[in-house]
GROMACS .gro file of C-alpha atoms in nm:
model
  286
    1MET     CA    1  14.779   7.565   5.584
    2PRO     CA    2  14.531   7.510   5.872
    3GLY     CA    3  14.689   7.348   6.176
    4PRO     CA    4  14.555   7.060   6.385
    5ARG     CA    5  14.233   7.103   6.576
    6ARG     CA    6  14.260   7.221   6.931
    7ASN     CA    7  14.374   6.939   7.161
    8GLU     CA    8  14.441   6.720   6.856
    9LYS     CA    9  14.786   6.569   6.828
   10SER     CA   10  15.015   6.663   6.541
   11SER     CA   11  15.028   6.401   6.270
   12THR     CA   12  15.286   6.253   6.035
   13TYR     CA   13  15.014   6.184   5.775
   14PHE     CA   14  15.101   6.330   5.436
   15VAL     CA   15  14.790   6.551   5.436
   16GLN     CA   16  14.820   6.780   5.737
   17ASP     CA   17  14.494   6.972   5.688
   18ARG     CA   18  14.248   6.782   5.910
   19LYS     CA   19  13.947   6.967   5.766
   20ASN     CA   20  14.033   6.880   5.405
   21GLU     CA   21  13.707   6.752   5.259
   22LYS     CA   22  13.879   6.657   4.933
   23GLU     CA   23  14.098   6.411   5.122
   24LEU     CA   24  13.795   6.264   5.295
   25THR     CA   25  13.628   6.221   4.955
   26ARG     CA   26  13.946   6.066   4.813
   27LEU     CA   27  13.969   5.815   5.096
   28LYS     CA   28  13.609   5.705   5.031
   29ILE     CA   29  13.701   5.636   4.669
   30GLN     CA   30  14.030   5.466   4.759
   31ASP     CA   31  13.876   5.241   5.026
   32ARG     CA   32  13.617   5.095   4.792
   33MET     CA   33  13.853   5.073   4.496
   34ILE     CA   34  14.135   4.894   4.676
   35THR     CA   35  13.916   4.650   4.870
   36ALA     CA   36  13.737   4.552   4.548
   37ALA     CA   37  14.067   4.510   4.360
   38MET     CA   38  14.193   4.279   4.636
   39GLY     CA   39  13.882   4.063   4.616
   40GLY     CA   40  13.743   4.163   4.956
   41VAL     CA   41  13.855   4.274   5.301
   42LEU     CA   42  14.043   3.954   5.390
   43ALA     CA   43  14.049   3.763   5.062
   44GLU     CA   44  14.395   3.611   5.112
   45GLN     CA   45  14.317   3.465   5.455
   46PHE     CA   46  14.229   3.096   5.459
   47ASP     CA   47  13.941   3.129   5.707
   48PRO     CA   48  13.861   3.488   5.814
   49THR     CA   49  13.586   3.363   6.047
   50VAL     CA   50  13.852   3.262   6.302
   51PHE     CA   51  13.917   3.633   6.365
   52ARG     CA   52  13.658   3.724   6.625
   53ARG     CA   53  13.805   4.058   6.736
   54VAL     CA   54  13.985   4.277   6.480
   55LEU     CA   55  14.172   4.608   6.498
   56ASP     CA   56  14.228   4.841   6.201
   57VAL     CA   57  14.512   5.088   6.257
   58GLY     CA   58  14.505   5.418   6.069
   59CYS     CA   59  14.146   5.341   5.976
   60GLY     CA   60  14.073   5.680   5.817
   61ILE     CA   61  13.703   5.704   5.730
   62GLY     CA   62  13.645   5.347   5.852
   63GLY     CA   63  13.562   5.195   5.514
   64TRP     CA   64  13.759   4.873   5.564
   65VAL     CA   65  13.616   4.821   5.914
   66ILE     CA   66  13.258   4.869   5.800
   67GLU     CA   67  13.300   4.640   5.498
   68ALA     CA   68  13.455   4.375   5.723
   69ALA     CA   69  13.161   4.404   5.964
   70GLN     CA   70  12.918   4.360   5.675
   71ALA     CA   71  13.107   4.062   5.532
   72TYR     CA   72  13.161   3.882   5.864
   73PRO     CA   73  12.870   3.927   6.107
   74GLU     CA   74  13.050   3.732   6.380
   75MET     CA   75  13.334   3.987   6.402
   76SER     CA   76  13.377   4.263   6.659
   77LEU     CA   77  13.587   4.541   6.505
   78VAL     CA   78  13.774   4.849   6.627
   79GLY     CA   79  13.922   5.126   6.413
   80VAL     CA   80  14.173   5.385   6.535
   81ASP     CA   81  14.299   5.701   6.367
   82ILE     CA   82  14.471   6.017   6.483
   83SER     CA   83  14.222   6.241   6.301
   84GLN     CA   84  13.914   6.350   6.493
   85ARG     CA   85  13.741   6.444   6.166
   86MET     CA   86  13.793   6.097   6.019
   87ILE     CA   87  13.674   5.922   6.335
   88GLU     CA   88  13.361   6.136   6.353
   89TYR     CA   89  13.282   6.047   5.993
   90ALA     CA   90  13.354   5.676   6.051
   91ARG     CA   91  13.120   5.664   6.352
   92ALA     CA   92  12.840   5.828   6.151
   93GLN     CA   93  12.890   5.579   5.868
   94ALA     CA   94  12.884   5.280   6.103
   95GLN     CA   95  12.554   5.401   6.240
   96ALA     CA   96  12.415   5.464   5.892
   97GLN     CA   97  12.519   5.114   5.782
   98GLN     CA   98  12.371   4.968   6.102
   99VAL     CA   99  12.688   4.797   6.218
  100ASN     CA  100  12.760   5.025   6.515
  101ASP     CA  101  12.663   4.744   6.755
  102ARG     CA  102  12.982   4.558   6.652
  103VAL     CA  103  13.206   4.845   6.545
  104GLU     CA  104  13.395   5.104   6.752
  105PHE     CA  105  13.612   5.395   6.639
  106HIS     CA  106  13.863   5.576   6.861
  107ILE     CA  107  14.099   5.870   6.821
  108MET     CA  108  14.446   5.731   6.884
  109ASP     CA  109  14.806   5.787   6.775
  110ALA     CA  110  14.922   5.443   6.666
  111ILE     CA  111  15.284   5.556   6.644
  112GLN     CA  112  15.284   5.618   7.019
  113VAL     CA  113  15.077   5.371   7.224
  114LEU     CA  114  14.773   5.161   7.137
  115GLU     CA  115  14.541   5.205   7.432
  116PHE     CA  116  14.428   4.843   7.451
  117PRO     CA  117  14.516   4.552   7.681
  118ALA     CA  118  14.768   4.291   7.575
  119ALA     CA  119  14.638   4.000   7.366
  120ASP     CA  120  14.310   4.183   7.298
  121PHE     CA  121  14.275   4.107   6.924
  122ASP     CA  122  14.289   3.814   6.684
  123LEU     CA  123  14.402   4.023   6.386
  124VAL     CA  124  14.549   4.371   6.343
  125ASN     CA  125  14.520   4.531   5.999
  126LEU     CA  126  14.721   4.825   5.865
  127ARG     CA  127  14.681   4.957   5.512
  128PHE     CA  128  14.900   5.225   5.352
  129GLY     CA  129  15.134   5.284   5.643
  130LEU     CA  130  15.350   5.460   5.382
  131SER     CA  131  15.130   5.768   5.424
  132PHE     CA  132  15.211   5.825   5.791
  133VAL     CA  133  15.471   5.581   5.930
  134ARG     CA  134  15.833   5.693   5.913
  135ILE     CA  135  16.102   5.428   5.880
  136TRP     CA  136  16.225   5.477   6.239
  137ASP     CA  137  15.869   5.432   6.372
  138TRP     CA  138  15.821   5.079   6.239
  139PRO     CA  139  15.996   4.877   6.515
  140LYS     CA  140  15.806   5.041   6.799
  141MET     CA  141  15.475   5.037   6.615
  142LEU     CA  142  15.503   4.672   6.516
  143ASN     CA  143  15.590   4.587   6.875
  144GLU     CA  144  15.264   4.756   6.977
  145LEU     CA  145  15.067   4.569   6.711
  146LEU     CA  146  15.211   4.241   6.837
  147ARG     CA  147  15.146   4.334   7.199
  148VAL     CA  148  14.772   4.379   7.143
  149ILE     CA  149  14.717   4.053   6.954
  150ARG     CA  150  14.692   3.712   7.114
  151PRO     CA  151  14.950   3.437   7.052
  152GLY     CA  152  14.873   3.290   6.711
  153GLY     CA  153  14.701   3.613   6.605
  154VAL     CA  154  14.785   3.780   6.275
  155VAL     CA  155  14.944   4.112   6.181
  156ARG     CA  156  14.843   4.214   5.828
  157LEU     CA  157  15.014   4.495   5.632
  158THR     CA  158  14.912   4.623   5.289
  159ASP     CA  159  15.089   4.888   5.086
  160THR     CA  160  15.127   5.011   4.732
  161ALA     CA  161  15.406   5.086   4.491
  162ILE     CA  162  15.439   5.457   4.422
  163THR     CA  163  15.543   5.502   4.060
  164SER     CA  164  15.291   5.295   3.869
  165ARG     CA  165  15.317   5.217   3.499
  166SER     CA  166  15.102   5.436   3.278
  167ASN     CA  167  15.091   5.602   2.937
  168SER     CA  168  15.074   5.949   3.099
  169PRO     CA  169  15.420   6.112   3.116
  170SER     CA  170  15.284   6.393   3.333
  171LEU     CA  171  15.132   6.152   3.586
  172THR     CA  172  15.468   5.976   3.603
  173ARG     CA  173  15.635   6.308   3.688
  174LEU     CA  174  15.386   6.378   3.965
  175LEU     CA  175  15.437   6.033   4.113
  176GLU     CA  176  15.815   6.082   4.102
  177MET     CA  177  15.775   6.408   4.297
  178LEU     CA  178  15.562   6.230   4.558
  179GLN     CA  179  15.818   5.950   4.583
  180SER     CA  180  16.096   6.204   4.640
  181ALA     CA  181  15.896   6.384   4.910
  182LEU     CA  182  15.812   6.060   5.090
  183PHE     CA  183  16.179   5.963   5.094
  184ARG     CA  184  16.293   6.304   5.220
  185ALA     CA  185  16.026   6.296   5.490
  186GLY     CA  186  16.150   5.957   5.612
  187HIS     CA  187  15.858   5.745   5.492
  188LEU     CA  188  16.076   5.532   5.260
  189PHE     CA  189  16.383   5.321   5.335
  190THR     CA  190  16.521   5.398   4.989
  191GLU     CA  191  16.394   5.619   4.711
  192GLU     CA  192  16.240   5.334   4.516
  193SER     CA  193  15.922   5.311   4.313
  194ALA     CA  194  15.818   4.994   4.498
  195GLY     CA  195  15.755   5.205   4.808
  196LEU     CA  196  15.735   4.981   5.115
  197THR     CA  197  15.612   4.671   4.932
  198SER     CA  198  15.956   4.510   4.917
  199HIS     CA  199  16.009   4.568   5.292
  200LEU     CA  200  15.683   4.451   5.453
  201ALA     CA  201  15.778   4.083   5.491
  202ARG     CA  202  16.121   4.178   5.627
  203LEU     CA  203  15.966   4.411   5.885
  204LEU     CA  204  15.741   4.130   6.010
  205ASP     CA  205  16.032   3.882   6.015
  206GLN     CA  206  16.247   4.123   6.217
  207ARG     CA  207  15.977   4.154   6.486
  208GLY     CA  208  15.964   3.777   6.524
  209CYS     CA  209  15.647   3.701   6.331
  210GLN     CA  210  15.609   3.342   6.215
  211GLN     CA  211  15.478   3.196   5.889
  212VAL     CA  212  15.520   3.528   5.710
  213GLN     CA  213  15.349   3.521   5.372
  214THR     CA  214  15.279   3.772   5.096
  215LYS     CA  215  15.029   3.818   4.817
  216ALA     CA  216  15.093   4.058   4.529
  217TYR     CA  217  14.826   4.227   4.320
  218VAL     CA  218  14.869   4.380   3.975
  219ILE     CA  219  14.574   4.608   3.903
  220GLU     CA  220  14.487   4.754   3.563
  221TYR     CA  221  14.294   5.077   3.543
  222ARG     CA  222  14.158   5.144   3.194
  223ALA     CA  223  13.973   5.447   3.066
  224GLY     CA  224  13.601   5.392   3.030
  225THR     CA  225  13.573   5.134   3.309
  226PRO     CA  226  13.434   5.201   3.659
  227GLU     CA  227  13.773   5.107   3.808
  228GLY     CA  228  13.955   5.340   3.569
  229GLU     CA  229  13.722   5.629   3.645
  230ALA     CA  230  13.759   5.577   4.021
  231ASN     CA  231  14.137   5.569   3.990
  232CYS     CA  232  14.144   5.892   3.789
  233GLU     CA  233  13.928   6.064   4.050
  234ASP     CA  234  14.155   5.931   4.327
  235LEU     CA  235  14.465   6.067   4.152
  236LYS     CA  236  14.296   6.397   4.069
  237LEU     CA  237  14.225   6.456   4.439
  238LEU     CA  238  14.554   6.307   4.563
  239PHE     CA  239  14.774   6.556   4.382
  240GLN     CA  240  14.567   6.842   4.518
  241THR     CA  241  14.578   6.724   4.880
  242VAL     CA  242  14.946   6.622   4.888
  243GLN     CA  243  15.077   6.927   4.704
  244PRO     CA  244  15.171   7.108   5.032
  245PHE     CA  245  15.358   6.795   5.147
  246ILE     CA  246  15.550   6.771   4.819
  247GLN     CA  247  15.635   7.142   4.838
  248LYS     CA  248  15.734   7.123   5.205
  249TRP     CA  249  15.999   6.862   5.129
  250GLY     CA  250  16.139   7.049   4.828
  251SER     CA  251  16.024   6.796   4.571
  252ALA     CA  252  15.777   7.007   4.371
  253THR     CA  253  15.901   7.162   4.047
  254GLN     CA  254  15.807   7.522   3.970
  255ASP     CA  255  15.568   7.406   3.699
  256TYR     CA  256  15.376   7.169   3.931
  257GLU     CA  257  15.038   7.321   3.844
  258ALA     CA  258  15.103   7.294   3.470
  259ILE     CA  259  15.215   6.932   3.505
  260TYR     CA  260  14.905   6.858   3.714
  261ARG     CA  261  14.672   7.008   3.451
  262GLN     CA  262  14.847   6.814   3.175
  263ALA     CA  263  14.822   6.491   3.377
  264LEU     CA  264  14.447   6.540   3.405
  265LYS     CA  265  14.421   6.577   3.027
  266GLU     CA  266  14.624   6.262   2.972
  267MET     CA  267  14.436   6.058   3.234
  268TYR     CA  268  14.100   6.139   3.078
  269GLN     CA  269  14.204   6.031   2.729
  270PRO     CA  270  14.010   5.729   2.593
  271ASP     CA  271  14.327   5.518   2.572
  272PHE     CA  272  14.456   5.592   2.923
  273LEU     CA  273  14.598   5.288   3.103
  274LYS     CA  274  14.761   5.265   3.444
  275VAL     CA  275  14.896   4.949   3.607
  276GLY     CA  276  14.941   4.956   3.982
  277ASP     CA  277  15.108   4.714   4.223
  278LEU     CA  278  14.989   4.625   4.573
  279LEU     CA  279  15.128   4.382   4.825
  280THR     CA  280  14.985   4.232   5.143
  281ALA     CA  281  15.218   4.069   5.396
  282TRP     CA  282  15.103   3.890   5.708
  283GLY     CA  283  15.249   3.682   5.985
  284SER     CA  284  15.143   3.531   6.315
  285LYS     CA  285  15.251   3.613   6.669
  286PRO     CA  286  15.450   3.330   6.832
   0.00000   0.00000   0.00000
């Protein structure tokens, strides 16, 4: 497997290959799919226009940041990610979408130190921390998120359940392997299908956040719909890009490739149905 680029920090992200174009493609699909399913970039917030300066941590290809800039012209937004490849792509997209006057992207390891002054942001967003944050990293990282937001500012966390409900037995087996690998790698508190969703509010409470609230989403992906097709393409790419991670942590069965091929057949059947669960938790800094 290719290692990190020269001078690029090692990463805890579950896809270690920084040049993996399939993962970049998958993140483009996932960004659009999840934001649409949630009703927009900040759909659960009462008045998003109060957030004048916003930070997105682990921004990947910058999709959420760019959509937020398009939806809220008064916002100034910053995205950070450890991957140079992702940040380069995000900067190019911001320029192409003509929002680069209000959007910045920086290479940064959020698990270490956020290189911003204290009280610099009104809202800090983090989606899918499950993919790179280990359970022992959460206290320090949340302390950093709280440090860089102003009093009264909001920390917003979104994550997904792992083992979704579907009528594909082979997809279920792949998801169970991923769940096992994430637990063994330290990304899960317990080996549970809910992933981090049942822990997000507790994590915010423990760091002293006030008025902690949650919003759950149940998303259906049906064959023959645009959402269903996007989800199948996301899963098709996911179980290619995370295969080395699953193997590294001893969670891949010997017949992984056969199970993967069978899952593809089942997912592209006309009656395929998958139901996924998402949860957003947010709280304010005292």
